[in-house]
Tab-separated table of C-alpha atoms in Angstrom:
chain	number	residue	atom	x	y	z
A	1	UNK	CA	0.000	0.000	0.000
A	2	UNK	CA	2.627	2.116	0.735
A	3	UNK	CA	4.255	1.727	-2.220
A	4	UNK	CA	1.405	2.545	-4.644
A	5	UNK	CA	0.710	5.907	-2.435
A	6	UNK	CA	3.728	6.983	-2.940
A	7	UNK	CA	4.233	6.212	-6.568
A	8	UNK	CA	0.423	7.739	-6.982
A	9	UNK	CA	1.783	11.098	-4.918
A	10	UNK	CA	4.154	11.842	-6.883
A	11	UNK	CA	2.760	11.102	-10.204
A	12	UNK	CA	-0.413	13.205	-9.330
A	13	UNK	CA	2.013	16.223	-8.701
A	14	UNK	CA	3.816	15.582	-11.771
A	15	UNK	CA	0.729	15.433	-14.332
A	16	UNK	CA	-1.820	17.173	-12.661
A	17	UNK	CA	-2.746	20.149	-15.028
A	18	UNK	CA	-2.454	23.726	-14.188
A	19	UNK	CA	-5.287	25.142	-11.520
A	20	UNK	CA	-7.960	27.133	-13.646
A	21	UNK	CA	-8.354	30.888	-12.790
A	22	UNK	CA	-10.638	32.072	-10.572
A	23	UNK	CA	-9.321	30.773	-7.014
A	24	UNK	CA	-11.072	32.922	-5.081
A	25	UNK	CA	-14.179	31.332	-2.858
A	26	UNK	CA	-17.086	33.074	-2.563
A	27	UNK	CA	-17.357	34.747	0.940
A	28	UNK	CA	-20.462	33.253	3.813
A	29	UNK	CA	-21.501	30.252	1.076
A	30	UNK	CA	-23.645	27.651	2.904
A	31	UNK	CA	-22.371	23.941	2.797
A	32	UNK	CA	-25.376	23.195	0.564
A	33	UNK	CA	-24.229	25.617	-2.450
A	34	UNK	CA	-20.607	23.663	-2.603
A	35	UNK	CA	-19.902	21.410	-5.327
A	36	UNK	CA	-18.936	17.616	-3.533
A	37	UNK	CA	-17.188	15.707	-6.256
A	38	UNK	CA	-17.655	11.985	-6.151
A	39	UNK	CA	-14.460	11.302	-8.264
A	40	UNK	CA	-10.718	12.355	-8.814
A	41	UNK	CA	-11.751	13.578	-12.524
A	42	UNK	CA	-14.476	15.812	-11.087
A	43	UNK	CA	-12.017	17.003	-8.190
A	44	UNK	CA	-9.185	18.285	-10.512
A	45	UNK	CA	-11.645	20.095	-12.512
A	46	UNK	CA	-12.687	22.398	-9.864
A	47	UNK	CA	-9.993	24.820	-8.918
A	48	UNK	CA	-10.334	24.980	-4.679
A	49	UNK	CA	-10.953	21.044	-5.025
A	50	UNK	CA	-7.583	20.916	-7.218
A	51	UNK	CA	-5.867	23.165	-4.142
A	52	UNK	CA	-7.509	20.799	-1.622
A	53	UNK	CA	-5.959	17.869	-3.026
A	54	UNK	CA	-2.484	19.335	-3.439
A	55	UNK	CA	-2.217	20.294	-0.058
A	56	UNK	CA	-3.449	17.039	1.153
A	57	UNK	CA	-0.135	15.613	-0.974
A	58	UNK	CA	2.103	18.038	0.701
A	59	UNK	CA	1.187	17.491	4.270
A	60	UNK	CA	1.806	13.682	3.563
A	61	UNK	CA	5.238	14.333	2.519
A	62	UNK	CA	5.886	17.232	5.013
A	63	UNK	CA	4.999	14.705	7.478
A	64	UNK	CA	6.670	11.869	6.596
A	65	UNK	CA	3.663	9.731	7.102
A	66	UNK	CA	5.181	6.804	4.849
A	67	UNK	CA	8.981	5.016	3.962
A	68	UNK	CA	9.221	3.700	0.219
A	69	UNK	CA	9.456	-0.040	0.438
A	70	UNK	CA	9.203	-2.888	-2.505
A	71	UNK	CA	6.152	-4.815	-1.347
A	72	UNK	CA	6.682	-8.318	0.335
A	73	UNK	CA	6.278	-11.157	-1.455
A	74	UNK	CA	3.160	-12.904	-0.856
A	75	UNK	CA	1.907	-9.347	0.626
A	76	UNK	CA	-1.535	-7.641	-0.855
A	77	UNK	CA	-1.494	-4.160	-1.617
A	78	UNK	CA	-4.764	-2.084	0.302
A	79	UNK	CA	-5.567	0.186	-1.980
A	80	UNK	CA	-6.101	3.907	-1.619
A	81	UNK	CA	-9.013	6.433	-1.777
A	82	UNK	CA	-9.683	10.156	-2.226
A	83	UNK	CA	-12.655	11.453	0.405
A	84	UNK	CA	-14.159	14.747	-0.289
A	85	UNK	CA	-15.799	17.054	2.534
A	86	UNK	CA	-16.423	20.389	3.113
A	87	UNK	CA	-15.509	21.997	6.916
A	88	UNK	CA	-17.986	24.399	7.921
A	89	UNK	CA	-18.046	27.297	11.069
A	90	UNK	CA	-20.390	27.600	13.865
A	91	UNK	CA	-22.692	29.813	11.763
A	92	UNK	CA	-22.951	26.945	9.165
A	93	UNK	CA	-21.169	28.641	6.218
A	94	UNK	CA	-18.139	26.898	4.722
A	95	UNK	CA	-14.609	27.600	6.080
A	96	UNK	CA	-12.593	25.137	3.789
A	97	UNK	CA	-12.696	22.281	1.539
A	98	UNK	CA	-11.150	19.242	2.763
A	99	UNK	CA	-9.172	16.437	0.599
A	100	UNK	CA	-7.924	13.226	2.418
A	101	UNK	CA	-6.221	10.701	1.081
A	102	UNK	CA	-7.275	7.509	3.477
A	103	UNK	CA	-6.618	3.758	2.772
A	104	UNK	CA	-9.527	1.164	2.762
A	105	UNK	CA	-9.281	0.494	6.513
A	106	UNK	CA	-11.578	-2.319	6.251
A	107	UNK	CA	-8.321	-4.567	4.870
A	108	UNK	CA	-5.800	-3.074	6.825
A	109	UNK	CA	-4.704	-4.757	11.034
A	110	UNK	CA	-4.578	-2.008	13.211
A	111	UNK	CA	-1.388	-3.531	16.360
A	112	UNK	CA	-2.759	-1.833	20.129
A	113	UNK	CA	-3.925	1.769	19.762
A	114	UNK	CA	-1.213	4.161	21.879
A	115	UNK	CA	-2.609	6.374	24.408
A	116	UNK	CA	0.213	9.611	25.799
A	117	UNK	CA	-0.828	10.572	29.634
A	118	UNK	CA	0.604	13.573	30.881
A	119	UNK	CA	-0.567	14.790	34.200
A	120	UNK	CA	-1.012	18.461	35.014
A	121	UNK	CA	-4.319	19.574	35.202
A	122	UNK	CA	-4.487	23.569	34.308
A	123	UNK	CA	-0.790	23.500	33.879
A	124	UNK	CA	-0.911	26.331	31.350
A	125	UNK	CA	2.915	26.452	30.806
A	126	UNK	CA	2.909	22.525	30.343
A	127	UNK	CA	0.481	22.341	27.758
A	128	UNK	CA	2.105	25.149	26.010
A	129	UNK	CA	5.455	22.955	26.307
A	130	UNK	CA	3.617	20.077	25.064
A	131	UNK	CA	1.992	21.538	21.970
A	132	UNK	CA	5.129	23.893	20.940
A	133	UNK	CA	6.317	20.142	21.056
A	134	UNK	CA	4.203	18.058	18.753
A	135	UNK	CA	4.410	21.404	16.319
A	136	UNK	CA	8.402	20.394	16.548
A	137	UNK	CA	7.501	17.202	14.764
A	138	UNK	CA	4.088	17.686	13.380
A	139	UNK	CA	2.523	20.370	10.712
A	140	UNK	CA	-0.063	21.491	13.726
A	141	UNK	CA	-2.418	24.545	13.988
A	142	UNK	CA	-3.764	25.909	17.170
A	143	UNK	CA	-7.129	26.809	16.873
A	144	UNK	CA	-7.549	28.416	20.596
A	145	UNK	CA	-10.075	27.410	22.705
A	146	UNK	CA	-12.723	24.742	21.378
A	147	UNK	CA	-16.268	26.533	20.149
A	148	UNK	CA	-16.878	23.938	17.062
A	149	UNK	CA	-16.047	20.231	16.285
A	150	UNK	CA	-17.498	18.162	13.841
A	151	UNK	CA	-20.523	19.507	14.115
A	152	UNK	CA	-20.899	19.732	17.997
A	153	UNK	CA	-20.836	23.106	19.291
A	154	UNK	CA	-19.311	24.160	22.675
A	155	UNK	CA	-20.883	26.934	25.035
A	156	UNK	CA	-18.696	28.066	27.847
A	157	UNK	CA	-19.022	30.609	31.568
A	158	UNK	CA	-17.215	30.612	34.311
A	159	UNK	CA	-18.889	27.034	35.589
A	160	UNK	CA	-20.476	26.012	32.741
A	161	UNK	CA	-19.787	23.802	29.700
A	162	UNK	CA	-22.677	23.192	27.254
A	163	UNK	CA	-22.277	20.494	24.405
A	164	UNK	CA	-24.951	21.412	21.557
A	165	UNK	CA	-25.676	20.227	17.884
A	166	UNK	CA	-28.441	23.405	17.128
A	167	UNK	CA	-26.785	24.251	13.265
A	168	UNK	CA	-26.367	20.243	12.757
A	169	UNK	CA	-30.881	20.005	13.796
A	170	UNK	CA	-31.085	23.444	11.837
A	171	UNK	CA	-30.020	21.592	8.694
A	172	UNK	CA	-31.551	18.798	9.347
A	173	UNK	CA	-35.170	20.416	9.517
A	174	UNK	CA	-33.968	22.533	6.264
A	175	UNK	CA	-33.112	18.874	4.159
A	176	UNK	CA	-36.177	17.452	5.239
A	177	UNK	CA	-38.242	20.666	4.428
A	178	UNK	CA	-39.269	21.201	8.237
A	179	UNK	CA	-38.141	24.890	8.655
A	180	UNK	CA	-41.708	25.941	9.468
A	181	UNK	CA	-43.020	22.570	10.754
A	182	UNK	CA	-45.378	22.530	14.090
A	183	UNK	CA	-43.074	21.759	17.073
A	184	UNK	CA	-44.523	18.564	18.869
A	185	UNK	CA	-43.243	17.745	22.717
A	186	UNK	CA	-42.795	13.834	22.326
A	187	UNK	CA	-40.385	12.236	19.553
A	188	UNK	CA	-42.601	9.449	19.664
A	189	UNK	CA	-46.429	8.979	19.065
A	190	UNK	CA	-47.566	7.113	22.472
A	191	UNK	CA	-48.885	3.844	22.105
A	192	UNK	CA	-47.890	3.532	19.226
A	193	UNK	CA	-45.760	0.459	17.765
A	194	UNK	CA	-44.344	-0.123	14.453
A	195	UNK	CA	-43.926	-2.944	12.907
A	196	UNK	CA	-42.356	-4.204	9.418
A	197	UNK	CA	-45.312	-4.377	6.757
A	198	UNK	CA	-47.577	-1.914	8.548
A	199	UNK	CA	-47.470	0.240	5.608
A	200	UNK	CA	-47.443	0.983	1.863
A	201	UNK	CA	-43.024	0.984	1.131
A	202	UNK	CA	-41.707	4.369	1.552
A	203	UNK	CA	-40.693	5.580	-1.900
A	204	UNK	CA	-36.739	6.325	-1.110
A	205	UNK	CA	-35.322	3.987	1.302
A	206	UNK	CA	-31.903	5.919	0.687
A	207	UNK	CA	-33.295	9.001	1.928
A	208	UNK	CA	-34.634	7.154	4.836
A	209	UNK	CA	-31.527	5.364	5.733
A	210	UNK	CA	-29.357	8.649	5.337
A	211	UNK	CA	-31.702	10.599	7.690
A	212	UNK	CA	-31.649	7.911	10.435
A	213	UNK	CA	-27.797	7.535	10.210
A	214	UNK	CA	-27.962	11.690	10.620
A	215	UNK	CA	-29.835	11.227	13.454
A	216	UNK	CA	-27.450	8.167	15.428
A	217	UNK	CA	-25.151	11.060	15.125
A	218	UNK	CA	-27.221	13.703	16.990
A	219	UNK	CA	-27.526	10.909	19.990
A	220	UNK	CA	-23.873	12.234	20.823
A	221	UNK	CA	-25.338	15.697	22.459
A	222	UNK	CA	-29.164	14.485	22.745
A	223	UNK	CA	-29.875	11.294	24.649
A	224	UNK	CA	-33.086	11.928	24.883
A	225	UNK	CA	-33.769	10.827	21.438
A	226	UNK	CA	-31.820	7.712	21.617
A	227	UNK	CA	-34.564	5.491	22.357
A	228	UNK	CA	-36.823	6.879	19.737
A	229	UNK	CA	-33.640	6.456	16.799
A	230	UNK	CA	-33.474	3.023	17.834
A	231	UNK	CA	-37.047	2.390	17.472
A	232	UNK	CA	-36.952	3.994	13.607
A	233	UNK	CA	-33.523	1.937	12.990
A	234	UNK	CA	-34.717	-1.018	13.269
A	235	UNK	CA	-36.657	-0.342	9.651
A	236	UNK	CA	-33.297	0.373	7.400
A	237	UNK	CA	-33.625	-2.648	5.222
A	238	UNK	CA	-37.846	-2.053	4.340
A	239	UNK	CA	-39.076	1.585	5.974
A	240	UNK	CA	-42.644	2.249	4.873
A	241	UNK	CA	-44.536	5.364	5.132
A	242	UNK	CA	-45.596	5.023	8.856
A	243	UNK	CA	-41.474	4.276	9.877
A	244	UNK	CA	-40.814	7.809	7.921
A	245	UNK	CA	-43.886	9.403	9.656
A	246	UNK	CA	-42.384	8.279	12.878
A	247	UNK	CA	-39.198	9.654	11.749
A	248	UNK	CA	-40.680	12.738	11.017
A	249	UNK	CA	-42.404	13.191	14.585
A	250	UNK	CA	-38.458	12.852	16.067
A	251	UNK	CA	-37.942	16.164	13.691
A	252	UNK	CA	-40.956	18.037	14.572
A	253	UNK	CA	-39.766	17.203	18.931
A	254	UNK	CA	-36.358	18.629	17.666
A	255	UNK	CA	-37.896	21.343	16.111
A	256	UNK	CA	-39.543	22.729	19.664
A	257	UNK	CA	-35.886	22.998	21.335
A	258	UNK	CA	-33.298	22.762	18.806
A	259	UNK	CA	-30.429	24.436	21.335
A	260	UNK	CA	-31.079	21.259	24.192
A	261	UNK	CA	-27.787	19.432	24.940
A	262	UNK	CA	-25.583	18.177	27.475
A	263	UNK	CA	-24.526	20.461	30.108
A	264	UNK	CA	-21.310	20.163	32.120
A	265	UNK	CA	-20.306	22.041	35.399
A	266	UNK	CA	-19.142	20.930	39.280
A	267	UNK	CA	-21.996	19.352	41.336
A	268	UNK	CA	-19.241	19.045	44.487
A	269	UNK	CA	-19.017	15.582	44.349
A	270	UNK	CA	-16.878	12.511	42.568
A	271	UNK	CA	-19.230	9.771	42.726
A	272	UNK	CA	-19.969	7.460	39.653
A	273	UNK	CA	-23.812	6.584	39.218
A	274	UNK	CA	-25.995	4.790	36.776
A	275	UNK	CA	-29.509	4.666	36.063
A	276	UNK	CA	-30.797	1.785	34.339
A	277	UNK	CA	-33.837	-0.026	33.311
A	278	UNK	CA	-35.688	-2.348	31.215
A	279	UNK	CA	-38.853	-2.568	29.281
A	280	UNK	CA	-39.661	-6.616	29.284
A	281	UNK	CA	-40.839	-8.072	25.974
A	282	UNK	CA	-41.224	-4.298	24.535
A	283	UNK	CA	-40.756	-5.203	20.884
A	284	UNK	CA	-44.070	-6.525	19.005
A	285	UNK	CA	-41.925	-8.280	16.235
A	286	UNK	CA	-40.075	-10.378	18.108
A	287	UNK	CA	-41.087	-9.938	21.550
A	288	UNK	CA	-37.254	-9.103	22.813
A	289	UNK	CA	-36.592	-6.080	25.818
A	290	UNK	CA	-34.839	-3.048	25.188
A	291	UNK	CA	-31.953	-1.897	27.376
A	292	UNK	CA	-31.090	1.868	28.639
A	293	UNK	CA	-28.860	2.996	30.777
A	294	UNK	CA	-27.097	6.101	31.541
A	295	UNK	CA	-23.888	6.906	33.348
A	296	UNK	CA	-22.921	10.156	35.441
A	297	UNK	CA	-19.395	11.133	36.476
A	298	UNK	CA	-19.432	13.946	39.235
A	299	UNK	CA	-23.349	14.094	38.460
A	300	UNK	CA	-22.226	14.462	35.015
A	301	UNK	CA	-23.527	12.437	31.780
A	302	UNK	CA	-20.865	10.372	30.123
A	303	UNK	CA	-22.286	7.469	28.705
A	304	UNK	CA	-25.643	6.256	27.467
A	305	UNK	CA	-27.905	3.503	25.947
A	306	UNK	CA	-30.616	2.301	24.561
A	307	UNK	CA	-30.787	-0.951	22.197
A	308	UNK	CA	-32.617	-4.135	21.645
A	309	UNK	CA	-31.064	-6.784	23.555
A	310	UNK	CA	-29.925	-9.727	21.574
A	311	UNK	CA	-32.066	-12.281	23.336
A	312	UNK	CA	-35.809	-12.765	24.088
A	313	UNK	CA	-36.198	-12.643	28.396
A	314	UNK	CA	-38.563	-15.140	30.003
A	315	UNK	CA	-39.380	-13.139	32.890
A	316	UNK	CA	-39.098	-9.028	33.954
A	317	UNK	CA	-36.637	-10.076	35.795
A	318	UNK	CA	-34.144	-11.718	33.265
A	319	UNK	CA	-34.623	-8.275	30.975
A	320	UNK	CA	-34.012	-6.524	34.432
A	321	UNK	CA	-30.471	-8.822	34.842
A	322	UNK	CA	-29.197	-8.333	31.366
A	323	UNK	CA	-29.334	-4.147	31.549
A	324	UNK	CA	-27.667	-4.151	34.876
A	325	UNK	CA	-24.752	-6.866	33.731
A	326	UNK	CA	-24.249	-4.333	30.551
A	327	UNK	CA	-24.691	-1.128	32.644
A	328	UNK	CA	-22.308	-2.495	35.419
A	329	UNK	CA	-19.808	-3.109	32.637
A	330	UNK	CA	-19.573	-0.044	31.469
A	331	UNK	CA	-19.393	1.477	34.934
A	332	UNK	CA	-16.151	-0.613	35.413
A	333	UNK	CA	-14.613	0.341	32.482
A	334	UNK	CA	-15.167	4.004	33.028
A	335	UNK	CA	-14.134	3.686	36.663
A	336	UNK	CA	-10.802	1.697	35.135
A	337	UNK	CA	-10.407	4.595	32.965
A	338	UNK	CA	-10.892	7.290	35.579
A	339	UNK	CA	-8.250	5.291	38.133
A	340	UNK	CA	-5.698	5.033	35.113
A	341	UNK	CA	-5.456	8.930	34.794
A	342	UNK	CA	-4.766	9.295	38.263
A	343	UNK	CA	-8.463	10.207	39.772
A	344	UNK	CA	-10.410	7.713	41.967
A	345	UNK	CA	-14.096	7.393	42.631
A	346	UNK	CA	-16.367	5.594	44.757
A	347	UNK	CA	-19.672	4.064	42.564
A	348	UNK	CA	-22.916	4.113	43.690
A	349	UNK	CA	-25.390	1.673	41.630
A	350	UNK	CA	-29.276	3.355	41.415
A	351	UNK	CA	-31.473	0.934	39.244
């Protein structure tokens, strides 16, 4: 793999054809009026897509991210791909275009993933150390203090810290034409449960599919749609009309409070809890419980779930056993973590 990315590298500098005029990006353009190209062909056509890929090639090199070696015999190359994105600001409008250059991870073995500890708490003049550091032998930017990061946006005072995704729901409601839509105050219809052929077949499963994978992703700053997501992604393979109108309610509940999210701040106390519960043969397909759980570190949330367990229970109880054996799991692993980096905590278990 190595090999052919360097060979392709160089050869792509070599023969790429001049940039076309007209560099210059259009100032406060929404991420909906850029171009995405879906091949290399359509990429070197576009001039800040050209630039986007050439810079990609020169921070490879600048960081010596690969050695030229003749491939082993018996070896397989991975081959390599060209992803296209474009990086927006907190106010939604574009602030780059982004080319990477990434290998088909599926074929590559990944050894045991490194993790660097260095105490110090608000050591100002030791993070400074550390980062003037990594910039020694990295091609680093500081970007200040976090406000925006792949779509999450961060809120700080003096004892605050709030985690929200309010430009990632925005856009949501825009793609899905729900600007203007009547806010609702459940994300779910009650007593209401869908099952597989309880409809006519939605007309674009791909739209469907796309929307709930959009929506696993806003589960990282609003838990209290996760149950509700996992309800509707059950449906990927066959969604009918009533899975996208229950799809649509989640919208219209996002709709009434689109700035919610997780807030962060010191409750004076270090205690780990968890809160979790069961519903016993919830499903009407195939009769199995669905776990949920959450996890608080200093009366802070850290971890959450809600999923179809993989079994069908016998009994309250048994649903009951299996969401405290998974919750209690992931207590100990957090409380592993949280001993590892030097802090301790006592746990206390509410079910």
């Amino acid at each position: 793999m190595i090999h052919v990315l360097y060979q392709f590298l160089h050869h792509l500098i070599l023969f790429l054809p001049d940039p076309p005029d007209n560099l210059d990006l259009p100032i406060s353009l929404r991420k909906d009026s850029i171009f995405v190209p879906k091949t290399v062909k359509e990429a070197l056509n576009h001039p800040r897509w050209f630039d986007a890929m050439l810079e990609e090639i020169h921070a490879l090199e600048d960081n010596h991210i690969w050695d030229l070696v003749d491939l082993p015999k018996g070896k397989k190359l991975v081959v390599c791909k060209w992803v296209f994105a474009v990086k927006v600001n907190l106010d939604g409008f574009v602030a780059r275009l982004k080319a990477r250059l990434v290998a088909k991870g599926r074929k590559c073995i990944w050894s045991n993933h490194p993790v660097l500890l260095l105490r110090g708490g608000s050591d100002y003049a030791g993070i400074s150390s550390l980062k003037s550091f990594l910039h020694t032998r990295f091609h680093t930017k500081d970007l200040g203090q976090l406000k925006y990061f792949l779509g999450v946006e961060v809120t700080r005072s003096k004892k605050e810290i709030l985690l929200s995704q309010r430009n990632y729901i925005l856009d949501l409601l825009a793609e899905i034409g729900k600007l203007v839509a009547k806010p609702c105050s459940s994300s779910m219809v009650p007593n209401v449960h869908l099952m597989k052929d309880d409809a006519d077949p939605f007309d674009d499963p791909t739209r469907y599919r796309r929307l709930v994978g959009k929506l696993n992703y806003l589960i990282v700053t609003r838990p209290d749609i996760a149950f509700a997501v996992s309800v509707i992604s059950q449906f990927m393979s066959a969604p009918t009309v009533k899975h996208w109108a229950a799809l649509e309610q989640i919208l219209c509940y996002l709709k009434g409070a689109p700035r919610l999210g997780i807030l962060y701040s010191n409750h004076n106390h270090t205690r780990i809890e968890y809160f979790a519960d069961a519903d016993w043969a919830g499903s009407k397909i195939d009769r199995r419980s669905t776990t949920g759980y959450c996890v608080f570190v200093e009366g802070n949330l850290v971890s959450w779930r809600s999923k179809k367990q993989s079994v069908v229970s016998r009994s309250s109880a048994e649903s009951e056993y299996r969401v405290m054996s998974q919750s209690t799991c992931e207590i100990i692993w957090i409380h592993h973590l949280l001993t590892e980096i030097g802090l301790k905590h006592p746990i206390l278990a509410k079910f």
